[in-house]
mmCIF file of C-alpha atoms in Angstrom:
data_model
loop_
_atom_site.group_PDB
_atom_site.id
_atom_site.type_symbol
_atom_site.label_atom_id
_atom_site.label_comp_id
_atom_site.label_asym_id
_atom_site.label_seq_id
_atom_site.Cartn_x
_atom_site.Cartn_y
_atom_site.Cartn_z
ATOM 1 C CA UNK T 23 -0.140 15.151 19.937
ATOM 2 C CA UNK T 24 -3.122 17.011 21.213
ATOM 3 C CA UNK T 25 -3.980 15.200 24.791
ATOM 4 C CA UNK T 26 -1.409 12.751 24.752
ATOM 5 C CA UNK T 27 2.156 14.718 25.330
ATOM 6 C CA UNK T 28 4.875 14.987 23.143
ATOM 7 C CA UNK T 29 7.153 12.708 21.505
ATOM 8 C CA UNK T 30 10.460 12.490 19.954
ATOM 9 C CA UNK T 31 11.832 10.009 18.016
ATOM 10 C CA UNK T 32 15.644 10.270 17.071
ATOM 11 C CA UNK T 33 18.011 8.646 14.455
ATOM 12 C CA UNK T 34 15.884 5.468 14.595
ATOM 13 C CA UNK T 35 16.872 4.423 18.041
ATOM 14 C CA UNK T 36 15.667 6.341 20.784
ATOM 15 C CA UNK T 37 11.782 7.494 21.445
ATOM 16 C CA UNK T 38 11.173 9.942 24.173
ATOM 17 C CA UNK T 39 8.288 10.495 25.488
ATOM 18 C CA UNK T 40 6.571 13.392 27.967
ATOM 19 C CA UNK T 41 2.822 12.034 28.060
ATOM 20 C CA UNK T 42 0.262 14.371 28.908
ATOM 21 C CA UNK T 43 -1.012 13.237 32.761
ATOM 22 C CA UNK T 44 -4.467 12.350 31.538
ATOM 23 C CA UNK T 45 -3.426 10.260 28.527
ATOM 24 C CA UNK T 46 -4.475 7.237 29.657
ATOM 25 C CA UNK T 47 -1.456 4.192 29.021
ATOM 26 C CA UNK T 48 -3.409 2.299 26.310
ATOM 27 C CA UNK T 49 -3.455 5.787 24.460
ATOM 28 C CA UNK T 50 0.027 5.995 25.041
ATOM 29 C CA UNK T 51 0.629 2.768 24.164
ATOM 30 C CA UNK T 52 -1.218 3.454 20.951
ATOM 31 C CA UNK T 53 0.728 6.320 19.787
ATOM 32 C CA UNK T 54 4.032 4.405 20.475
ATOM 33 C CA UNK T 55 2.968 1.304 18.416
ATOM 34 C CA UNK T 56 1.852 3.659 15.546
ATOM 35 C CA UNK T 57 2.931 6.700 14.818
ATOM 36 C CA UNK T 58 6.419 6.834 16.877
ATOM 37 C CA UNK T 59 7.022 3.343 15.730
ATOM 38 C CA UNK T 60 6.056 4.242 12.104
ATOM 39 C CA UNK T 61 8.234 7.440 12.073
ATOM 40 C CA UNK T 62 11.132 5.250 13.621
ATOM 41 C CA UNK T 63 11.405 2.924 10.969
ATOM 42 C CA UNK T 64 11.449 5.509 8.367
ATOM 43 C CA UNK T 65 14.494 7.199 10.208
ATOM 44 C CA UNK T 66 15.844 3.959 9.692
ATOM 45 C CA UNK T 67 15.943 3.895 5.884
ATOM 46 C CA UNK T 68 12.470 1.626 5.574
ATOM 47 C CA UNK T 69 10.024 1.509 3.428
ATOM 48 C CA UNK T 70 6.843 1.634 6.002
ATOM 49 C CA UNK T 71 3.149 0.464 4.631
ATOM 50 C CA UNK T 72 0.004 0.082 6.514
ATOM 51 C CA UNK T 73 -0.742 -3.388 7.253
ATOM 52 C CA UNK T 74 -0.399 -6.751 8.756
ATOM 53 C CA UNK T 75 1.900 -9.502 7.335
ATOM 54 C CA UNK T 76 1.958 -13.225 8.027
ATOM 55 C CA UNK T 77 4.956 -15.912 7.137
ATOM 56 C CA UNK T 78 3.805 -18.893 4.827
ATOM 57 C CA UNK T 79 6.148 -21.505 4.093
ATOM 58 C CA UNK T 80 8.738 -18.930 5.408
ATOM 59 C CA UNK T 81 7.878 -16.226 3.226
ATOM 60 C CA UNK T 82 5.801 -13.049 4.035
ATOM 61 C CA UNK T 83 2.555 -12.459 3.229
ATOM 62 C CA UNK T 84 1.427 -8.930 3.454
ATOM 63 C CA UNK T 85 -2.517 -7.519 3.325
ATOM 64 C CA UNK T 86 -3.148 -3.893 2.981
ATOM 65 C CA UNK T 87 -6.685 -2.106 2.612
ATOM 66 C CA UNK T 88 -9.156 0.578 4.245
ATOM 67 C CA UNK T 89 -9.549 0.396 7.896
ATOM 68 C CA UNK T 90 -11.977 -2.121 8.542
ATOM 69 C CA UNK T 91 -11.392 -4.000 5.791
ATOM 70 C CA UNK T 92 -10.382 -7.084 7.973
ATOM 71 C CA UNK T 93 -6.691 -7.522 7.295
ATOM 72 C CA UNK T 94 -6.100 -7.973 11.224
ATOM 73 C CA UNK T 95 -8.603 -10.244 11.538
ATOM 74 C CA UNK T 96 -7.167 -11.861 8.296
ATOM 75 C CA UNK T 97 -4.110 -12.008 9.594
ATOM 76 C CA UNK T 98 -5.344 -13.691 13.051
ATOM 77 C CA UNK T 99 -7.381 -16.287 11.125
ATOM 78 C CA UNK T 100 -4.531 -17.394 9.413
ATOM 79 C CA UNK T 101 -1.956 -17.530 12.409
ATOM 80 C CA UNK T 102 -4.741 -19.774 13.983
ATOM 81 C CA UNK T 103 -4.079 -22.070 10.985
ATOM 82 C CA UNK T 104 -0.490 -22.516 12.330
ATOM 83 C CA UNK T 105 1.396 -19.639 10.488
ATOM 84 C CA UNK T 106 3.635 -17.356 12.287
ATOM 85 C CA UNK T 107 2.599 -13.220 12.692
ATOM 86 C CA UNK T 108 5.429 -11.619 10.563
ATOM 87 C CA UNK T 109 3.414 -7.963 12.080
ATOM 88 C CA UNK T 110 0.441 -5.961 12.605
ATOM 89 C CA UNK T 111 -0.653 -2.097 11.866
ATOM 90 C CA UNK T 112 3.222 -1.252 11.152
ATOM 91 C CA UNK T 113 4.837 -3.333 8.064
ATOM 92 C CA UNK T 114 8.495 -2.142 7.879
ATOM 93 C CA UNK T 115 10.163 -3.233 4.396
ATOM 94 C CA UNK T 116 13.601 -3.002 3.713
ATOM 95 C CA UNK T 117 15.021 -3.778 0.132
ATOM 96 C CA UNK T 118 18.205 -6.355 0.355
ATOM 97 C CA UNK T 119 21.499 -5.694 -1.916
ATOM 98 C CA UNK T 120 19.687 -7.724 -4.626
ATOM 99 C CA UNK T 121 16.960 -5.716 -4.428
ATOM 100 C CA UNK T 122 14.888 -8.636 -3.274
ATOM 101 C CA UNK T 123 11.904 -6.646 -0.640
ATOM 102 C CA UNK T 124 11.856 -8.125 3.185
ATOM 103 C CA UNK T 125 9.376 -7.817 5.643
ATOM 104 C CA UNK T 126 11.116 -6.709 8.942
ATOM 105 C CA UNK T 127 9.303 -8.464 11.929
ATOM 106 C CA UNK T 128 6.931 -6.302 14.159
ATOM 107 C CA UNK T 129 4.704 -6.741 16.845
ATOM 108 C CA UNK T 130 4.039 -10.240 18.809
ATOM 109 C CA UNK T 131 0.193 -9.484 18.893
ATOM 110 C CA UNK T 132 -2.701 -8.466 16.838
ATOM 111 C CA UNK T 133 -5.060 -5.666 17.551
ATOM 112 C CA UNK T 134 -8.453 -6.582 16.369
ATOM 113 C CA UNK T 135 -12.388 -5.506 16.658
ATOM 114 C CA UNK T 136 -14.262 -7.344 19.132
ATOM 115 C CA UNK T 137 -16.921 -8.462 16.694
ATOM 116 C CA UNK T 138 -14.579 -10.823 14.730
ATOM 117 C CA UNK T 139 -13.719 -12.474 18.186
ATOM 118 C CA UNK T 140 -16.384 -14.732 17.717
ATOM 119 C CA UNK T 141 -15.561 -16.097 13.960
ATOM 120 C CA UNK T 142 -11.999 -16.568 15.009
ATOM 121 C CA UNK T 143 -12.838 -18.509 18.384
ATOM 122 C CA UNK T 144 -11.767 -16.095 20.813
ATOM 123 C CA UNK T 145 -13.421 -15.376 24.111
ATOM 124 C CA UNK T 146 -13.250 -11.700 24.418
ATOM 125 C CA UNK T 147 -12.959 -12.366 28.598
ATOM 126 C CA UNK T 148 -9.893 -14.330 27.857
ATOM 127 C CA UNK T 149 -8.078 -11.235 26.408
ATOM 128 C CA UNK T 150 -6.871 -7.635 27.226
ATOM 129 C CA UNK T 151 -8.933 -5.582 25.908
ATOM 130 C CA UNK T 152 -7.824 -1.498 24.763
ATOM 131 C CA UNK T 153 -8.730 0.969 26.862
ATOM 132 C CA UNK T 154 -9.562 3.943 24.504
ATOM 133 C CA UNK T 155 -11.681 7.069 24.929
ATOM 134 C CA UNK T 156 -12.436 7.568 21.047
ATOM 135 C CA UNK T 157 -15.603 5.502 21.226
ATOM 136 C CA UNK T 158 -16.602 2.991 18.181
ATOM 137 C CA UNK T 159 -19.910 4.615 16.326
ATOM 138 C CA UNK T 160 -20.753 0.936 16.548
ATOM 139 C CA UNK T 161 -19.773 0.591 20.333
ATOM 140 C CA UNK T 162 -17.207 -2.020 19.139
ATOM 141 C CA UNK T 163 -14.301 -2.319 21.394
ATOM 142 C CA UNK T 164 -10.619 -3.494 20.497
ATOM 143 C CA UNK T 165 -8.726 -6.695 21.816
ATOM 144 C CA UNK T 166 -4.985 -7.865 21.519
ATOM 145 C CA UNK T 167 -4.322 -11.106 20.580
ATOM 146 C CA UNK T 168 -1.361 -12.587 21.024
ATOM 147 C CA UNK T 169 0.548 -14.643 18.081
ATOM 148 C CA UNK T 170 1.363 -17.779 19.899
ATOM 149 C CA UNK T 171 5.011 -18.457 17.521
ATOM 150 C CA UNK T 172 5.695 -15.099 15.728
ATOM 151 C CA UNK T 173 8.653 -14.031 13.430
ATOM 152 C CA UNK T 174 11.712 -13.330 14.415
ATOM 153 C CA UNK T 175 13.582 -12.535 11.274
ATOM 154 C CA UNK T 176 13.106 -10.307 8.215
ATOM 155 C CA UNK T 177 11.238 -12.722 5.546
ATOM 156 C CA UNK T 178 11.128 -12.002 1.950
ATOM 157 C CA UNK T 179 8.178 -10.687 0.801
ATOM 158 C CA UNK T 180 6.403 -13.266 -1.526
ATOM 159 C CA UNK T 181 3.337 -11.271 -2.185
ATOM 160 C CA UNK T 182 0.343 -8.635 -1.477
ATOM 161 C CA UNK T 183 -3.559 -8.720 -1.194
ATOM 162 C CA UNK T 184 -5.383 -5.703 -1.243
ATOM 163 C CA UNK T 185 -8.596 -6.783 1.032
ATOM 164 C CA UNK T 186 -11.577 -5.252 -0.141
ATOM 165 C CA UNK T 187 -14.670 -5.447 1.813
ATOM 166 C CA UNK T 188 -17.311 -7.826 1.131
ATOM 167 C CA UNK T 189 -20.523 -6.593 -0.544
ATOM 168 C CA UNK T 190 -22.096 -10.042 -1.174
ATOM 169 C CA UNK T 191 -21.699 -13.927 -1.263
ATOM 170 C CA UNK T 192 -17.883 -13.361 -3.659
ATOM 171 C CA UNK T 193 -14.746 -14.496 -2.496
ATOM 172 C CA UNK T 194 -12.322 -13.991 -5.082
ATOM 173 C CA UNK T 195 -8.476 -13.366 -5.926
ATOM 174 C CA UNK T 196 -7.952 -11.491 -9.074
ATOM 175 C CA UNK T 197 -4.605 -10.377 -9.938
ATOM 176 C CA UNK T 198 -3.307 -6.728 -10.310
ATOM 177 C CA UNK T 199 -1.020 -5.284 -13.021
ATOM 178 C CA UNK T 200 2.181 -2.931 -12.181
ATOM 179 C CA UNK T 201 0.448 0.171 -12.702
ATOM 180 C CA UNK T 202 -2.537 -0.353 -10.556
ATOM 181 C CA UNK T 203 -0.846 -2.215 -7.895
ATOM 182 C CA UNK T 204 1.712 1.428 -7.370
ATOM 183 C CA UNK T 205 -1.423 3.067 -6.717
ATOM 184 C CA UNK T 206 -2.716 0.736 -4.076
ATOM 185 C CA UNK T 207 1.251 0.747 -2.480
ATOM 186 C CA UNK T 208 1.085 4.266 -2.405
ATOM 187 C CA UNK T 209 -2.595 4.617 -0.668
ATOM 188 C CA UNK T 210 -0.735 1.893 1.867
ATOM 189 C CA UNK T 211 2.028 4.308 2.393
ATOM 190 C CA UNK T 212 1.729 4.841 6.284
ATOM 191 C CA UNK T 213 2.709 8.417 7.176
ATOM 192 C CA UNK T 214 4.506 9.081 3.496
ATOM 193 C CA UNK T 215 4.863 12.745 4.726
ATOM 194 C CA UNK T 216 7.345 11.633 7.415
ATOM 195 C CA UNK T 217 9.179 9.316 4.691
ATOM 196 C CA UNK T 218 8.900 12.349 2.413
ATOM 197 C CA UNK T 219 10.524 15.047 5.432
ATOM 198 C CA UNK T 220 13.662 12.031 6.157
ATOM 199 C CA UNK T 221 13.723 9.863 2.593
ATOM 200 C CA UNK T 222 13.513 12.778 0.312
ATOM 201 C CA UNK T 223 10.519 12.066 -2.251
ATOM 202 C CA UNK T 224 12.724 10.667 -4.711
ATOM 203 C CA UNK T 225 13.928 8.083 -2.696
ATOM 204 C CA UNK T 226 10.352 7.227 -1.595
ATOM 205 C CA UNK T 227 9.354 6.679 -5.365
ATOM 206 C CA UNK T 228 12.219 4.581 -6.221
ATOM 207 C CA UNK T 229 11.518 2.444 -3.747
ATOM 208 C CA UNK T 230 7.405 2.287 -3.936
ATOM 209 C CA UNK T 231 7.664 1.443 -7.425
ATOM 210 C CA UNK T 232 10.024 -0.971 -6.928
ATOM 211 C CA UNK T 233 8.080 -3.018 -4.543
ATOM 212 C CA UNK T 234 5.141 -2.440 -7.375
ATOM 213 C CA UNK T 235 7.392 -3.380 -10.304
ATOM 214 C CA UNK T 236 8.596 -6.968 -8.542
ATOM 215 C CA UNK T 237 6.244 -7.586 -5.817
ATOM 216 C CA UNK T 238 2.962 -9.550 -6.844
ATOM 217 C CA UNK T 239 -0.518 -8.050 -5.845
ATOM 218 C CA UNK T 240 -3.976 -9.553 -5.864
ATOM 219 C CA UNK T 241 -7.241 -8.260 -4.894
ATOM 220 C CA UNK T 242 -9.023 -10.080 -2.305
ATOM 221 C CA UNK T 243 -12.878 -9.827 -2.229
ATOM 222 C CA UNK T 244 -13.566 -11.186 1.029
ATOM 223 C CA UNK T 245 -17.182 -12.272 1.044
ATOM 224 C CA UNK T 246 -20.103 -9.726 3.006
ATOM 225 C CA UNK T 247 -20.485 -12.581 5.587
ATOM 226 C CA UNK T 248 -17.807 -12.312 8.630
ATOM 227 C CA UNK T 249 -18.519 -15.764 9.977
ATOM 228 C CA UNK T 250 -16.529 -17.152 6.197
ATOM 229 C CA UNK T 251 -12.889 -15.772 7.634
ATOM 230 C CA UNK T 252 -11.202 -19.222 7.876
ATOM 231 C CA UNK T 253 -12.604 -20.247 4.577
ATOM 232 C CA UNK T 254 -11.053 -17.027 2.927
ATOM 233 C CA UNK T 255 -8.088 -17.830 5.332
ATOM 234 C CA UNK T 256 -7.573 -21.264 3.916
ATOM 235 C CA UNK T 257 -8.388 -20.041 0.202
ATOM 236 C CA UNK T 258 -5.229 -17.529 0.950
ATOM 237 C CA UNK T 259 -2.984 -20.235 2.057
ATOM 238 C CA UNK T 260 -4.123 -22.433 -1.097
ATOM 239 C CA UNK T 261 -3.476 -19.208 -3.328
ATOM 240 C CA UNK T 262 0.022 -18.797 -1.849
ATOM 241 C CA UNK T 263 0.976 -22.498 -2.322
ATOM 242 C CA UNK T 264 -0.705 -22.856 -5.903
ATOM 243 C CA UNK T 265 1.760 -20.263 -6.663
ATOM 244 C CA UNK T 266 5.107 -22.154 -5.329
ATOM 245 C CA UNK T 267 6.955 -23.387 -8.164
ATOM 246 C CA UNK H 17 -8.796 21.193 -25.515
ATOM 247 C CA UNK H 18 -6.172 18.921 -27.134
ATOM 248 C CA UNK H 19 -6.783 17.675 -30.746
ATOM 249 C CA UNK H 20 -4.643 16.537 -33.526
ATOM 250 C CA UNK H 21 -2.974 19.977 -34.443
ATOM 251 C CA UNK H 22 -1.713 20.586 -30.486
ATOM 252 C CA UNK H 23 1.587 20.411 -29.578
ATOM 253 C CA UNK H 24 2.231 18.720 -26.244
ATOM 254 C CA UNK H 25 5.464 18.232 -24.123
ATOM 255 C CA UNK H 26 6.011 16.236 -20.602
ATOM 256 C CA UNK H 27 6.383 18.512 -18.370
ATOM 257 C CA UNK H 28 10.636 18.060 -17.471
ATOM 258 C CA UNK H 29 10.074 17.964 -13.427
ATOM 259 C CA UNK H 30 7.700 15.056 -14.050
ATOM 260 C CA UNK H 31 9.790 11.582 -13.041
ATOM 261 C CA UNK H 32 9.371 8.438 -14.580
ATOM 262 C CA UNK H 33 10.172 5.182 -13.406
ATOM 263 C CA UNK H 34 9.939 1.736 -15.432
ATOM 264 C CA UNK H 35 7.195 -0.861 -14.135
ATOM 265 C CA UNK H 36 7.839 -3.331 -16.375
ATOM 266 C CA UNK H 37 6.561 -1.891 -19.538
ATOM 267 C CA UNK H 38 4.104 0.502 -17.906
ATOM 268 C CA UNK H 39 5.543 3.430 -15.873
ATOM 269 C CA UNK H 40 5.279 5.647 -12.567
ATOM 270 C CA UNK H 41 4.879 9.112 -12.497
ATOM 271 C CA UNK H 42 5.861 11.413 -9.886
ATOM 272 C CA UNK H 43 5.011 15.250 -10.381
ATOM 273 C CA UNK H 44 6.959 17.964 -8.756
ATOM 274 C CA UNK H 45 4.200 18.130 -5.717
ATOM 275 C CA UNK H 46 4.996 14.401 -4.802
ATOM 276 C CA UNK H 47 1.640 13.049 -6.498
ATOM 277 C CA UNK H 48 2.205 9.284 -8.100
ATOM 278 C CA UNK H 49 0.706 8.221 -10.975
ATOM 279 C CA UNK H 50 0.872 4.268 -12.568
ATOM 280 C CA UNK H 51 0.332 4.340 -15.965
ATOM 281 C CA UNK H 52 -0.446 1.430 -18.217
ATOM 282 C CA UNK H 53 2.000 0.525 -21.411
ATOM 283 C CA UNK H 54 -0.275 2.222 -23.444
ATOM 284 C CA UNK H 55 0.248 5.409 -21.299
ATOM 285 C CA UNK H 56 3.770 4.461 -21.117
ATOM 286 C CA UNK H 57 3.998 4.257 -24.736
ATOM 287 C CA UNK H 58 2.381 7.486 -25.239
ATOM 288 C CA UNK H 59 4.374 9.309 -22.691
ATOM 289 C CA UNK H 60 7.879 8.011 -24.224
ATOM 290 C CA UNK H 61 6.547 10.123 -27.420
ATOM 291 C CA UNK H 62 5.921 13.210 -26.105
ATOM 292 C CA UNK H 63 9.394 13.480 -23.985
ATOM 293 C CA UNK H 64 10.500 16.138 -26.778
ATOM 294 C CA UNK H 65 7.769 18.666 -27.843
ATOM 295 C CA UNK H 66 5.198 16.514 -30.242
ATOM 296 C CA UNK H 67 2.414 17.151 -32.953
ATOM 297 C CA UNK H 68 -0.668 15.021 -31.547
ATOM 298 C CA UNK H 69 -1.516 13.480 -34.531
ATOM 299 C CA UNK H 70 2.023 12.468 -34.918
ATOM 300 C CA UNK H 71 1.709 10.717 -31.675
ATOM 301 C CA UNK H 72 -1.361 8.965 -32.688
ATOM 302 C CA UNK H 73 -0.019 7.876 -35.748
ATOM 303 C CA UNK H 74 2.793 6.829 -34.003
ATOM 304 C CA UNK H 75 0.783 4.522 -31.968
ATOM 305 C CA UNK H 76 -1.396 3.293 -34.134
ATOM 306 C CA UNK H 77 1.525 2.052 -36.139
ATOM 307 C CA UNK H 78 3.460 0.402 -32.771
ATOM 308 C CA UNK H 79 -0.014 -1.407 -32.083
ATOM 309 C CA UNK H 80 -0.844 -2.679 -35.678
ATOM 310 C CA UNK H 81 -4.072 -0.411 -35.725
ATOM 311 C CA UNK H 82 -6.167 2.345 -37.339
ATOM 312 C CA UNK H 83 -5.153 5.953 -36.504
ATOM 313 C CA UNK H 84 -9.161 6.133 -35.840
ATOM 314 C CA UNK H 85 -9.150 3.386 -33.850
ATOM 315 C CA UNK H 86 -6.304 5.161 -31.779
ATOM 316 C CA UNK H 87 -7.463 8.580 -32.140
ATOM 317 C CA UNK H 88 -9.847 8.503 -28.957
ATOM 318 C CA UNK H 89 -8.002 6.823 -26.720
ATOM 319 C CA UNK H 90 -4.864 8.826 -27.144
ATOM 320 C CA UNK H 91 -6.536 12.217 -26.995
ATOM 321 C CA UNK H 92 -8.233 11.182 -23.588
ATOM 322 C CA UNK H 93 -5.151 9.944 -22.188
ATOM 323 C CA UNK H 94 -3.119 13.331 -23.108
ATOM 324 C CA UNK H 95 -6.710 15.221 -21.776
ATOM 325 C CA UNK H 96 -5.992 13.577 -18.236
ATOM 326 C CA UNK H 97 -2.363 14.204 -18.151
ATOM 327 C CA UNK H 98 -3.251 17.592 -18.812
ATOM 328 C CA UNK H 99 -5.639 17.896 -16.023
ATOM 329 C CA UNK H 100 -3.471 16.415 -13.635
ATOM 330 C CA UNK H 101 -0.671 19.176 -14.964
ATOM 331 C CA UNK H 102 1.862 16.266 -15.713
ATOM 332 C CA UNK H 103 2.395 17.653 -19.515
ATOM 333 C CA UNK H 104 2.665 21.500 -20.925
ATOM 334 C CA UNK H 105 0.633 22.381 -23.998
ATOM 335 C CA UNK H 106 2.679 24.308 -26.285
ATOM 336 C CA UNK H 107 -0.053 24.827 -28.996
ATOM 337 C CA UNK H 108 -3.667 24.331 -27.977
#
């Protein structure tokens, strides 16, 4: 990794790790929550998508989407309404012997932008914030936030919302058929070329298009207007309960 | 250009999987492809070498409709497989 050292990850169980002497730690921090952590739960057999997951009514809740589309911040919004973080950046699913997908839990803590901080309630002086070099075009910075009760167990994965960005007053859930929803699983495929190198490609498409084939997806137009998260937060948790049998 | 006289033929390293009546695609290079049951539909008939306007007879006749009605939508889907190499064109 150019400026940060070199890593190796083996047999999904040991990380080693030579860091360059001017990586700073949050840099190396960085790398070990995403790309080491990403290429050591595909050594160990998982399915791994881009994205944060929370646990409603003890099932998991995943949202995937372009950077910046607010699935974090989504995510934190929705822990504040009392549901435990199931993960963040790194969603690990493993498939059990019914076939039935499960969310495996990740990190304790959220890693969003500091201009959501003030939607979500969160005094940015209150938090640690990420020391990175690679500045924000928009001079944002990023903060964790810790989930006060996160998961502790794999959860079955209930369902998926694409988040799409807001370009106006909408906030709507519209559902996604098989077809369409494999192509949004496979965009959220983080690091497929690592699952493809240890998996095989084979494997990796029986497995994407398994999640596609059971796993409901919805598209989530979050409205244009940031200061509307908890409203889209609690229209989420009403979506997932409306759907309970 | 694929029209009613070609002959067409999924290309054999192309894999399918089942989504429920649609289908994946996965081509030799890794690239994945959903399909809708339409698509599905139209790619079951062309697993052996196929006369196009079999096909869209074919279809027309699984989906209660014209053959004209068919026609278009059939030749662009076969057009787009073609692009994306996923089926060989025995006869143009």
């Amino acid at each position: 990794m150019e400026g940060l050292g070199r890593f190796r990850v083996r047999d999904g169980e040991r990380v080693i790790v030579d860091s360059d002497p001017h990586a700073t730690p949050d840099e190396v921090d960085g790398l070990l929550l995403g790309s080491v952590t990403v290429a050591l739960a595909w050594q160990r057999g998982l399915l791994v998508l881009h994205g944060a997951a929370v646990a409603i009514d003890g099932q998991a809740v995943l949202f995937v989407g372009p950077p910046g589309c607010g699935k974090s911040s989504l995510a934190v919004a929705l822990v504040g309404l009392g549901h435990p973080l199931v993960t963040d950046d790194v969603c690990a699913v493993a498939f059990d012997p019914e076939g039935v997908p499960t969310v495996q839990p990740g990190t304790p803590f959220v890693r969003v932008w500091s201009d959501v901080l003030p939607t979500l309630g969160l005094d940015p002086g209150a938090l640690r914030r990420i020391d990175t070099r690679a500045t924000d075009p928009a001079g944002r910075q990023k903060y964790f936030v810790d989930a006060a009760q996160p998961a502790t167990q794999p959860l079955p994965l209930a369902r998926i919302y694409q988040v799409l960005p807001g370009k106006d007053a909408t906030l709507s859930i519209t559902p996604v058929n098989p077809s369409l929803r494999l192509s949004t699983l496979v965009s959220a495929t983080y690091h497929r070329e690592i699952g493809d190198e240890i998996g095989g490609r084979d494997a990796y498409f029986e497995r994407i298009t398994a999640l596609a084939r059971t796993t409901p997806l919805f598209r989530l137009r979050r409205p244009a207007d940031a200061t509307r998260l908890r409203e889209v937060a609690r229209t989420v948790e009403v979506d997932v309960r409306g759907a309970k049998p | 250009m694929i029209s009613r006289r070609s002959i067409v033929q999924a290309r054999a390293d192309v894999r399918r999987e089942d989504l429920g009546g649609e289908s994946a695609l996965m081509d030799a290079a890794g690239s994945v492809y959903g399909i809708d049951g339409v698509g599905a539909a139209v790619w079951a008939e062309i697993a052996a070498p196929a006369v196009v306007g079999r096909v869209i007879r074919n279809i027309a006749d699984a989906y209660g409709v014209e053959q004209r009605t068919a026609e278009p939508g059939v030749l662009a889907f076969l057009a787009q497989m073609g692009r994306f190499g996923l089926l060989d064109i025995i006869l143009d």
